[in-house]
Coordinates of C-alpha atoms and ligand atoms in Angstrom, one line a residue:
M1 CA -8.5 14.4 0.2
P2 CA -8.0 16.0 3.6
D3 CA -5.3 18.4 4.7
T4 CA -2.9 18.2 1.8
T5 CA -2.6 21.6 0.2
A6 CA 0.8 23.2 0.6
E7 CA -0.4 26.4 2.3
D8 CA -2.6 24.7 5.1
H9 CA -0.3 21.6 5.3
Q10 CA 1.4 21.9 8.7
R11 CA 4.6 20.0 9.2
L12 CA 4.5 17.1 11.7
D13 CA 7.4 18.6 13.7
G14 CA 5.7 21.9 13.9
R15 CA 2.5 20.6 15.3
P16 CA 1.9 21.3 19.1
E17 CA 0.8 17.7 19.5
W18 CA 4.3 16.7 18.5
S19 CA 6.0 19.1 20.9
A20 CA 3.6 17.9 23.6
L21 CA 4.8 14.4 23.1
A22 CA 8.4 15.4 23.2
E23 CA 7.9 17.3 26.4
H24 CA 6.0 14.3 27.9
R25 CA 8.8 12.0 27.0
D26 CA 11.3 14.2 28.8
R27 CA 9.0 14.4 31.9
L28 CA 8.5 10.7 32.0
G29 CA 12.2 9.9 32.0
D30 CA 13.0 6.3 32.9
I31 CA 9.7 5.0 34.0
H32 CA 9.7 1.3 34.7
L33 CA 7.0 -1.1 33.7
R34 CA 7.3 -2.6 37.3
D35 CA 6.2 0.7 38.7
L36 CA 3.5 1.2 36.1
F37 CA 2.1 -2.3 36.9
S38 CA 2.3 -1.8 40.6
A39 CA 0.6 1.5 40.4
D40 CA -2.4 0.2 38.5
P41 CA -3.6 -3.3 39.3
D42 CA -6.1 -2.9 36.5
R43 CA -3.6 -2.0 33.8
A44 CA -3.5 -5.4 32.0
R45 CA -7.2 -5.3 31.6
R46 CA -7.4 -1.6 30.6
Y47 CA -4.6 -1.9 28.1
T48 CA -6.2 -4.7 26.1
V49 CA -8.4 -4.5 23.0
Q50 CA -10.4 -7.3 21.3
V51 CA -10.9 -7.2 17.6
G52 CA -12.7 -10.2 16.2
D53 CA -10.7 -13.2 17.3
L54 CA -7.6 -11.1 18.0
H55 CA -6.9 -10.3 21.7
L56 CA -4.3 -7.5 21.9
D57 CA -2.5 -6.9 25.2
Y58 CA -0.5 -3.6 25.0
S59 CA 0.0 -3.2 28.7
K60 CA 3.7 -3.9 28.5
H61 CA 4.5 -0.7 26.8
L62 CA 6.3 2.3 28.1
V63 CA 3.2 4.4 28.2
T64 CA 0.8 5.9 30.6
D65 CA -2.7 7.1 30.1
E66 CA -1.3 10.5 29.3
T67 CA 1.0 9.1 26.7
L68 CA -1.8 7.4 24.9
R69 CA -4.0 10.5 25.1
L70 CA -1.2 12.6 23.5
L71 CA -0.6 10.0 20.8
R72 CA -4.4 10.1 20.1
D73 CA -4.2 13.9 19.9
L74 CA -1.6 13.6 17.3
A75 CA -3.6 11.1 15.2
A76 CA -6.6 13.5 15.4
A77 CA -4.4 16.5 14.4
T78 CA -2.9 14.7 11.5
D79 CA -6.5 13.7 10.5
V80 CA -5.8 10.0 10.2
A81 CA -9.5 9.3 10.3
G82 CA -10.0 11.7 7.4
L83 CA -7.3 10.1 5.3
R84 CA -8.7 6.6 6.2
D85 CA -12.2 7.6 5.0
A86 CA -10.7 9.1 1.8
M87 CA -9.1 5.7 1.3
F88 CA -12.2 3.7 1.8
R89 CA -14.1 6.1 -0.5
G90 CA -11.7 5.3 -3.3
E91 CA -9.9 8.7 -3.5
R92 CA -6.6 8.9 -5.2
I93 CA -4.6 9.1 -1.9
N94 CA -1.5 7.6 -3.6
T95 CA -0.6 11.0 -5.0
T96 CA 2.7 10.3 -6.6
E97 CA 1.1 7.6 -8.8
G98 CA -2.3 9.3 -8.9
R99 CA -4.0 6.1 -7.8
A100 CA -6.8 5.0 -5.4
V101 CA -5.8 2.7 -2.7
L102 CA -8.6 0.2 -2.4
H103 CA -7.4 -3.2 -1.1
T104 CA -10.4 -2.9 1.3
A105 CA -12.7 -3.3 -1.9
L106 CA -11.2 -6.7 -2.4
R107 CA -13.0 -8.0 0.6
A108 CA -16.1 -5.7 0.4
P109 CA -19.4 -7.6 0.5
A110 CA -21.2 -8.0 -2.8
D111 CA -23.8 -5.4 -1.9
A112 CA -21.3 -2.7 -1.0
V113 CA -20.7 0.1 -3.4
V114 CA -17.1 1.5 -3.8
K115 CA -16.6 3.8 -6.5
V116 CA -13.3 4.7 -8.6
D117 CA -14.0 7.7 -10.8
G118 CA -17.7 7.0 -10.6
H119 CA -17.4 3.3 -11.5
D120 CA -18.4 0.8 -8.8
V121 CA -15.6 -1.7 -8.5
V122 CA -17.3 -4.1 -6.2
P123 CA -19.1 -6.1 -9.0
D124 CA -15.7 -6.5 -10.8
V125 CA -14.1 -7.8 -7.6
H126 CA -16.8 -10.4 -7.3
A127 CA -16.8 -11.4 -10.8
V128 CA -13.1 -12.2 -10.7
L129 CA -13.6 -14.0 -7.3
E130 CA -16.2 -16.1 -9.0
R131 CA -13.9 -16.9 -12.0
M132 CA -11.0 -17.7 -9.7
A133 CA -13.4 -20.1 -7.7
G134 CA -14.6 -21.9 -10.8
F135 CA -11.0 -22.3 -12.0
A136 CA -9.8 -23.3 -8.6
D137 CA -12.5 -25.9 -8.3
R138 CA -11.7 -27.3 -11.7
V139 CA -8.0 -27.8 -10.8
R140 CA -8.8 -29.2 -7.5
S141 CA -11.4 -31.6 -8.7
G142 CA -9.1 -32.9 -11.6
E143 CA -11.5 -31.5 -14.2
W144 CA -8.8 -29.1 -15.6
R145 CA -6.5 -31.4 -17.6
G146 CA -3.0 -30.7 -18.8
Y147 CA -1.9 -31.1 -22.3
T148 CA -1.7 -35.0 -22.2
G149 CA -5.0 -35.3 -20.4
E150 CA -3.7 -35.7 -16.9
P151 CA -4.9 -33.7 -14.0
I152 CA -2.8 -31.3 -12.2
S153 CA -0.9 -32.4 -9.1
T154 CA 1.4 -29.3 -8.5
V155 CA 0.8 -25.6 -8.9
V156 CA 4.0 -23.5 -9.3
N157 CA 3.4 -19.7 -8.5
I158 CA 5.9 -17.6 -10.4
G159 CA 6.0 -14.0 -9.0
I160 CA 8.1 -11.8 -6.8
G161 CA 7.5 -9.1 -4.0
G162 CA 3.7 -8.6 -3.5
S163 CA 3.1 -11.3 -6.1
D164 CA 4.9 -13.9 -4.2
L165 CA 5.2 -13.1 -0.5
G166 CA 1.5 -12.8 0.3
P167 CA 0.3 -16.2 -1.2
A168 CA 3.6 -17.9 -0.2
M169 CA 3.2 -16.7 3.4
A170 CA -0.5 -17.6 3.6
Y171 CA 0.2 -21.0 2.0
E172 CA 2.5 -21.8 4.9
A173 CA 0.3 -20.3 7.4
L174 CA -2.7 -22.4 6.3
R175 CA -0.8 -25.5 5.3
S176 CA -3.1 -27.8 7.4
F177 CA -6.0 -26.4 5.2
T178 CA -4.3 -27.5 2.0
R179 CA -4.5 -31.3 2.2
D180 CA -7.4 -31.6 -0.2
G181 CA -5.6 -29.5 -2.9
P182 CA -2.7 -29.9 -5.2
A183 CA 0.9 -29.4 -3.9
T184 CA 2.0 -25.8 -4.3
R185 CA 5.4 -24.3 -4.8
F186 CA 6.5 -20.7 -5.1
V187 CA 9.4 -19.4 -7.3
S188 CA 10.5 -15.7 -7.0
N189 CA 14.3 -15.4 -7.2
V190 CA 15.9 -14.7 -10.6
D191 CA 18.6 -17.0 -9.4
G192 CA 18.0 -20.1 -11.6
S193 CA 18.5 -22.3 -8.7
D194 CA 15.1 -21.3 -7.4
L195 CA 13.2 -22.5 -10.5
H196 CA 15.6 -25.6 -10.7
E197 CA 14.9 -26.7 -7.3
A198 CA 11.1 -26.2 -7.7
L199 CA 10.9 -28.1 -11.0
R200 CA 13.6 -30.8 -10.4
D201 CA 11.3 -33.6 -9.4
L202 CA 8.1 -32.3 -11.2
D203 CA 6.3 -33.8 -14.2
P204 CA 5.5 -31.2 -16.7
A205 CA 2.4 -33.2 -17.7
T206 CA 0.9 -32.5 -14.2
T207 CA 2.3 -29.1 -13.4
L208 CA 0.4 -25.8 -13.7
F209 CA 2.1 -22.5 -13.6
V210 CA 0.4 -19.3 -12.2
V211 CA 2.4 -16.4 -13.4
A212 CA 1.6 -13.6 -11.1
S213 CA 2.7 -10.1 -11.9
K214 CA 0.7 -6.9 -11.7
T215 CA 2.7 -5.2 -14.4
F216 CA 3.8 -8.4 -16.2
G217 CA 7.0 -6.6 -16.9
T218 CA 9.1 -7.6 -13.7
I219 CA 12.2 -9.0 -15.1
E220 CA 12.6 -11.7 -12.5
T221 CA 9.1 -13.0 -13.1
I222 CA 9.2 -12.9 -16.9
S223 CA 12.7 -14.6 -16.9
N224 CA 11.5 -17.4 -14.7
A225 CA 8.2 -17.7 -16.6
T226 CA 10.1 -17.9 -19.9
S227 CA 12.4 -20.7 -18.5
A228 CA 9.4 -22.6 -17.1
R229 CA 7.7 -22.4 -20.6
E230 CA 10.9 -23.9 -22.1
W231 CA 11.0 -26.5 -19.4
L232 CA 7.4 -27.4 -20.1
L233 CA 7.6 -27.5 -23.9
S234 CA 10.8 -29.6 -23.9
G235 CA 9.1 -32.1 -21.5
L236 CA 5.9 -32.2 -23.5
G237 CA 7.3 -32.5 -27.1
G238 CA 7.5 -28.9 -28.1
D239 CA 3.9 -28.1 -29.1
P240 CA 3.2 -24.4 -28.2
A241 CA -0.5 -25.4 -27.8
A242 CA 0.6 -27.1 -24.5
V243 CA 1.3 -23.6 -22.9
A244 CA -2.6 -22.9 -22.7
A245 CA -3.2 -26.0 -20.6
H246 CA -0.4 -25.4 -18.2
F247 CA -0.1 -21.5 -17.8
V248 CA -2.4 -19.0 -16.3
A249 CA -1.7 -15.4 -15.6
V250 CA -2.6 -13.0 -12.8
S251 CA -2.2 -9.4 -13.9
T252 CA -3.4 -6.0 -14.6
N253 CA -1.8 -6.0 -18.0
A254 CA -3.7 -8.1 -20.5
D255 CA -1.5 -6.9 -23.5
K256 CA 1.7 -8.1 -22.0
V257 CA 0.1 -11.4 -20.9
A258 CA -1.0 -12.0 -24.5
R259 CA 2.4 -11.1 -25.9
F260 CA 3.9 -13.6 -23.5
G261 CA 1.9 -16.3 -25.1
I262 CA -0.8 -16.9 -22.3
D263 CA -4.4 -17.0 -23.5
T264 CA -6.1 -13.9 -21.9
A265 CA -9.0 -16.3 -21.3
N266 CA -6.8 -17.8 -18.7
M267 CA -5.9 -14.5 -17.2
F268 CA -7.3 -13.4 -13.8
E269 CA -7.5 -9.6 -13.5
F270 CA -6.9 -7.1 -10.9
W271 CA -6.6 -3.3 -10.9
D272 CA -4.2 -0.4 -10.6
W273 CA -5.8 0.5 -7.3
V274 CA -4.5 -2.6 -5.6
G275 CA -0.9 -2.0 -4.5
G276 CA 1.5 -5.1 -5.1
R277 CA 2.0 -5.5 -1.3
Y278 CA -1.7 -5.2 -0.6
S279 CA -2.7 -7.7 -3.3
Y280 CA -2.7 -11.2 -2.0
D281 CA -6.4 -11.2 -1.4
S282 CA -6.9 -10.2 -5.1
A283 CA -6.5 -12.6 -7.9
I284 CA -2.7 -12.7 -6.8
G285 CA -4.1 -15.1 -4.3
L286 CA -5.1 -17.6 -7.0
S287 CA -2.5 -20.3 -6.1
L288 CA -3.6 -19.9 -2.5
M289 CA -7.2 -20.3 -3.4
I290 CA -6.4 -23.5 -5.5
A291 CA -4.5 -24.8 -2.4
I292 CA -7.1 -24.2 0.3
G293 CA -10.2 -24.0 -1.8
P294 CA -12.6 -21.2 -2.5
A295 CA -14.7 -21.6 0.7
R296 CA -11.6 -21.1 2.9
F297 CA -10.4 -18.2 0.8
R298 CA -13.7 -16.5 1.4
E299 CA -13.4 -17.1 5.1
M300 CA -10.1 -15.3 4.9
L301 CA -11.6 -12.4 3.1
D302 CA -14.3 -12.3 5.8
G303 CA -11.5 -12.1 8.3
F304 CA -9.9 -9.1 6.6
R305 CA -13.3 -7.4 6.4
L306 CA -14.0 -7.8 10.0
V307 CA -10.8 -5.7 10.8
D308 CA -11.6 -3.3 8.0
E309 CA -14.9 -2.5 9.7
H310 CA -13.3 -2.2 13.1
F311 CA -10.6 0.2 11.7
R312 CA -13.3 2.2 9.9
T313 CA -15.6 2.5 12.9
A314 CA -13.9 2.0 16.2
P315 CA -13.0 5.1 18.2
L316 CA -9.2 6.0 18.3
E317 CA -8.8 4.8 21.9
A318 CA -10.1 1.3 21.1
N319 CA -8.9 1.0 17.5
A320 CA -6.4 -1.7 17.3
P321 CA -4.4 -0.6 14.2
V322 CA -4.4 2.9 15.5
L323 CA -3.0 1.9 18.9
L324 CA -0.2 -0.3 17.3
A325 CA 0.7 2.5 15.0
L326 CA 0.9 5.1 17.5
L327 CA 3.0 2.8 19.8
G328 CA 5.4 2.4 17.0
I329 CA 5.6 6.1 16.4
W330 CA 6.2 6.6 20.1
Y331 CA 9.3 4.3 20.1
G332 CA 10.7 5.3 16.7
E333 CA 10.7 9.1 17.4
F334 CA 10.8 9.3 21.2
H335 CA 12.8 6.3 22.2
D336 CA 15.2 6.2 19.3
A337 CA 14.0 2.5 18.4
Q338 CA 15.2 1.7 15.0
S339 CA 13.5 -1.6 14.4
H340 CA 10.5 -3.6 15.3
A341 CA 10.5 -7.2 15.8
V342 CA 7.5 -9.5 14.9
L343 CA 7.9 -12.9 16.6
P344 CA 5.2 -15.4 15.9
Y345 CA 5.0 -18.4 18.2
S346 CA 3.7 -20.6 15.4
H347 CA 5.8 -22.5 13.0
Y348 CA 3.0 -22.0 10.4
L349 CA 3.8 -18.3 10.5
S350 CA 7.4 -18.8 9.5
R351 CA 7.0 -16.5 6.5
F352 CA 4.7 -13.9 8.2
T353 CA 7.6 -11.5 9.2
A354 CA 9.0 -11.7 5.6
Y355 CA 5.7 -10.7 4.3
L356 CA 5.4 -7.9 6.7
Q357 CA 8.8 -6.6 5.7
Q358 CA 7.4 -5.7 2.2
L359 CA 4.2 -4.5 3.6
D360 CA 5.8 -2.1 6.1
M361 CA 9.2 -1.3 4.7
E362 CA 8.1 -0.7 1.1
S363 CA 5.2 1.4 2.4
N364 CA 6.9 3.5 5.0
G365 CA 10.6 3.5 4.0
K366 CA 10.3 7.1 2.8
S367 CA 12.2 10.3 3.6
V368 CA 10.1 13.0 2.0
D369 CA 6.6 14.0 2.9
R370 CA 3.5 14.1 0.7
D371 CA 4.7 17.5 -0.7
G372 CA 8.2 16.2 -1.4
R373 CA 9.9 17.9 1.3
P374 CA 12.6 16.1 3.4
V375 CA 11.0 14.7 6.6
A376 CA 12.6 15.8 9.9
W377 CA 11.3 12.8 11.8
E378 CA 11.7 9.1 11.9
T379 CA 9.6 7.1 9.5
G380 CA 9.3 3.3 9.1
P381 CA 11.3 1.0 11.2
V382 CA 13.3 -2.0 10.2
V383 CA 11.0 -4.9 10.6
W384 CA 12.5 -8.3 11.3
G385 CA 11.9 -11.6 13.2
T386 CA 11.5 -15.2 12.9
P387 CA 9.3 -17.7 14.9
G388 CA 9.9 -16.9 18.5
T389 CA 11.2 -20.0 20.0
N390 CA 13.9 -20.2 17.3
G391 CA 14.9 -16.6 17.9
Q392 CA 15.2 -17.3 21.7
H393 CA 18.2 -19.3 20.9
A394 CA 19.7 -16.8 18.5
Y395 CA 19.1 -13.1 18.8
F396 CA 16.9 -12.7 21.9
Q397 CA 20.1 -12.1 24.0
L398 CA 20.3 -8.7 22.3
L399 CA 16.6 -8.0 23.0
H400 CA 17.1 -8.8 26.7
Q401 CA 20.4 -7.2 27.4
G402 CA 21.6 -5.4 24.5
T403 CA 21.9 -1.6 24.2
K404 CA 19.2 -1.2 21.6
L405 CA 15.5 -0.9 22.3
V406 CA 13.6 -3.3 20.1
P407 CA 9.8 -3.2 20.5
A408 CA 8.3 -6.6 19.6
D409 CA 5.0 -8.2 18.8
L410 CA 4.5 -11.7 20.3
I411 CA 1.9 -13.6 18.4
G412 CA 0.4 -16.9 19.6
F413 CA -2.6 -19.2 19.5
A414 CA -4.6 -21.0 22.2
R415 CA -4.9 -24.2 20.2
P416 CA -2.4 -25.9 17.9
G417 CA -3.3 -27.1 14.4
A418 CA -6.0 -29.7 14.5
E419 CA -3.8 -32.2 12.7
L420 CA -1.3 -32.7 15.5
A421 CA -1.1 -36.1 17.2
P422 CA -1.9 -35.8 21.0
G423 CA 1.8 -36.0 21.9
L424 CA 2.7 -33.1 19.6
A425 CA -0.3 -31.2 20.5
A426 CA 0.8 -31.4 24.2
Q427 CA 3.9 -29.5 23.2
H428 CA 1.7 -26.5 22.6
D429 CA 1.6 -25.5 26.3
L430 CA 5.4 -25.4 26.2
L431 CA 5.4 -23.4 23.2
M432 CA 3.0 -20.8 24.7
A433 CA 4.8 -20.9 28.0
N434 CA 7.8 -19.6 26.1
L435 CA 5.8 -16.8 24.6
F436 CA 4.5 -15.7 28.0
A437 CA 7.9 -16.1 29.6
Q438 CA 9.5 -13.8 27.0
G439 CA 6.9 -11.0 27.3
Q440 CA 7.3 -11.2 31.2
A441 CA 11.1 -11.3 31.1
L442 CA 11.4 -8.4 28.5
A443 CA 9.0 -6.2 30.5
F444 CA 10.0 -6.8 34.0
G445 CA 13.6 -8.2 33.8
K446 CA 15.4 -9.3 37.0
T447 CA 16.9 -6.8 39.4
A448 CA 20.4 -7.0 40.7
A449 CA 18.9 -7.5 44.2
E450 CA 17.0 -10.6 42.8
V451 CA 20.1 -11.9 41.3
E452 CA 22.1 -11.3 44.4
A453 CA 19.5 -13.0 46.5
E454 CA 20.0 -16.2 44.5
G455 CA 23.6 -16.3 45.8
V456 CA 25.3 -15.3 42.5
P457 CA 28.8 -14.1 43.1
L458 CA 29.0 -10.3 43.1
D459 CA 31.1 -9.9 40.1
Q460 CA 28.6 -11.9 38.1
V461 CA 25.6 -9.9 39.2
P462 CA 25.8 -7.3 36.4
H463 CA 26.1 -9.9 33.8
R464 CA 23.0 -11.7 35.0
T465 CA 20.8 -8.7 35.7
F466 CA 18.0 -7.8 33.3
R467 CA 16.9 -4.4 33.1
G468 CA 13.5 -5.1 31.7
D469 CA 11.4 -2.3 30.3
R470 CA 11.5 -3.9 26.9
P471 CA 8.1 -3.3 25.3
T472 CA 6.0 -5.9 23.7
T473 CA 2.5 -6.3 22.4
T474 CA 1.0 -9.7 22.8
I475 CA -1.5 -11.0 20.2
I476 CA -3.4 -14.0 21.0
A477 CA -6.1 -15.7 18.9
P478 CA -7.9 -19.0 19.5
E479 CA -6.5 -20.8 16.5
L480 CA -4.7 -19.9 13.1
T481 CA -7.6 -20.2 10.7
P482 CA -8.1 -18.6 7.4
S483 CA -10.3 -15.9 9.0
V484 CA -7.7 -15.3 11.8
L485 CA -5.0 -14.9 9.2
G486 CA -7.1 -12.4 7.2
Q487 CA -7.7 -10.5 10.5
L488 CA -4.0 -10.4 11.4
I489 CA -3.0 -9.2 8.0
A490 CA -5.6 -6.4 7.9
L491 CA -4.4 -5.4 11.3
Y492 CA -1.0 -4.7 10.1
E493 CA -2.1 -3.3 6.8
H494 CA -4.0 -0.5 8.7
K495 CA -1.3 -0.1 11.2
V496 CA 1.1 0.8 8.3
F497 CA -1.5 3.0 6.9
V498 CA -1.9 4.9 10.2
Q499 CA 1.7 5.5 10.5
G500 CA 2.1 6.7 7.1
A501 CA -0.7 9.2 7.6
V502 CA 0.8 10.6 10.7
W503 CA 4.3 10.8 9.1
D504 CA 2.7 12.5 6.2
I505 CA 4.2 10.2 3.6
D506 CA 2.8 8.3 0.6
S507 CA 2.7 4.9 1.9
F508 CA 1.5 3.5 -1.5
D509 CA 4.4 4.2 -3.9
Q510 CA 7.8 2.5 -4.0
W511 CA 10.0 4.7 -6.1
G512 CA 13.0 3.4 -4.0
V513 CA 13.1 0.2 -5.8
E514 CA 13.4 1.6 -9.3
L515 CA 17.1 2.8 -9.3
G516 CA 18.4 -0.6 -8.6
K517 CA 16.2 -2.2 -11.2
A518 CA 17.3 0.2 -13.9
L519 CA 21.0 -0.1 -13.0
A520 CA 20.8 -3.9 -13.1
T521 CA 19.4 -3.7 -16.6
R522 CA 22.3 -1.4 -17.6
I523 CA 25.0 -3.6 -15.9
E524 CA 23.8 -6.9 -17.2
P525 CA 25.3 -6.5 -20.8
A526 CA 28.7 -5.8 -19.1
L527 CA 28.4 -9.2 -17.4
S528 CA 27.1 -11.2 -20.3
S529 CA 29.0 -9.8 -23.2
G530 CA 31.6 -7.5 -21.6
A531 CA 30.0 -4.5 -23.2
P532 CA 31.2 -1.2 -21.7
V533 CA 28.8 0.5 -19.4
P534 CA 29.1 4.4 -19.6
G535 CA 29.2 6.0 -16.2
L536 CA 30.0 2.9 -14.2
D537 CA 31.9 3.8 -11.0
A538 CA 35.3 2.6 -10.4
S539 CA 34.4 0.1 -7.7
T540 CA 31.6 -1.5 -9.7
T541 CA 33.8 -1.6 -12.8
E542 CA 36.4 -3.6 -10.9
L543 CA 33.8 -5.9 -9.3
V544 CA 32.4 -6.6 -12.8
R545 CA 35.9 -7.3 -14.1
L546 CA 36.6 -9.7 -11.2
Y547 CA 33.3 -11.5 -11.7
R548 CA 34.0 -12.1 -15.3
S549 CA 37.4 -13.4 -14.8
L550 CA 36.3 -15.7 -12.0
R551 CA 33.4 -17.0 -14.0
D552 CA 35.3 -17.6 -17.1
R553 CA 38.4 -19.0 -15.4
Ligands
F6P601 O1 9.7 -4.4 -5.8 C1 8.9 -3.5 -6.5 C2 7.6 -4.2 -6.9 O2 6.9 -3.3 -7.7 C3 6.7 -4.5 -5.7 O3 6.0 -3.4 -5.2 C4 5.8 -5.6 -6.4 O4 5.0 -6.2 -5.3 C5 6.8 -6.4 -7.1 O5 7.8 -5.5 -7.5 C6 6.3 -7.3 -8.1 O6 5.7 -6.6 -9.1 P1 4.8 -7.2 -10.2 O7 3.6 -7.8 -9.5 O8 4.4 -6.1 -11.2 O9 5.6 -8.2 -11.0

């Protein structure tokens, strides 16, 4: 792996490229996008990159050619390309867990060779994809029968985090491609209401559960799966043999799957070199594949692959994930931006930002470098957002006139879903007009002089003035298809990778979620049986007491 030994491992903030950026930022001062655009009529064209179906306009960013050059210098100095190549080669770049990071192998073509410890994993990937496709076809065609001989009408995916967010997001995104498959629901929360609402109107005889868990030890998933099994058995007369016809598993842990009571013949495998948040194009996507069908799932994988190839081969100056990553670093470190908004102008992408929250924040929410030393620079931002038009009537006020700088991605499509009736399809222009209007207003604002010229009373002018200079990337694609979704997700996966590489952090572990899990396991007996919990702090002890007294009143 490149550049990781303690002696020659230079700290990011000690690099001349880092200081050069800081100096450049001071020199730039308060440049305005209005000036940058008027100085360069060609800016919109020059600051655009096309990757597959994705058209990325990054001209509305607070950068000049020099900024971009200095950012690229930083990427070169931190050997982003070297780490990228090590990832694609299957090296163990997830150092704290000693694992390779090979989600890119999940969409490698059948004739590719990707080795982990000398073993080519590509045939394994394609063998599982084949099994998934065979199973998905059987469920979709009605050939797969439940315990009472009826075909499956609803698939319930039980999983959490990466074993839920990916397929759940993609199911929503590709809803219009699911009409010829069974209905699909997703249950993740250990709050029993989640499973209750999902199962309330379902018939056990026609319900299939996909229990998705990389470890098969996640308490939320195992609790929900256990309750689902009880629901199924009580609805079907109690014969444990019914489980085999209604439960399949997706996991890396065959022992635990068997111990749970699921036949490992009905288990779809993936591997420890697939991180949970990078897993939805593995067998974790089984419920999605059942919903959209194997052919569309493959189209989605092709979309991922297209961007993988771009990321692997495009020069830094035209490499879309690299550009997005560097822009994020520019704002986080040199403009004090704390968050990043992702604002899709597509109802189908309603879960997209929630998915990206795990991808980005679980990957780059770190504060020690790869050698375990505290970082002295900003790492991952808070990622947030909802579909844009809804946000416009909620939090966009802050984006336009608040004191915080929030860089944003505006994502839209030229064509609406093919299913829309002509009247509804006609609304699409209005939707996209909103996207373009927001990008324009955020960037260029409205000066006091412009407001005054409208005859606004002078005391009102400051309130109605928009400073502008709020940066956005606009991402436009022809239509939201399985391939385009794959392209979008791979774009963000690699963006997160590049940022982690520059920040010198391990983007592929998630130790930060462990403490809360362990404490919940310790505290639970105090709630259920009043057992004393040694070492519980005074505040939590009192909250536990209050909870029990309110509950048992
Ligand atoms: O939240 C921590 C985490 O380990 C995620 O990284 C993962 O996606 C999720 O839990 C679910 O884990 P599993 O698939 O093992 O149930």
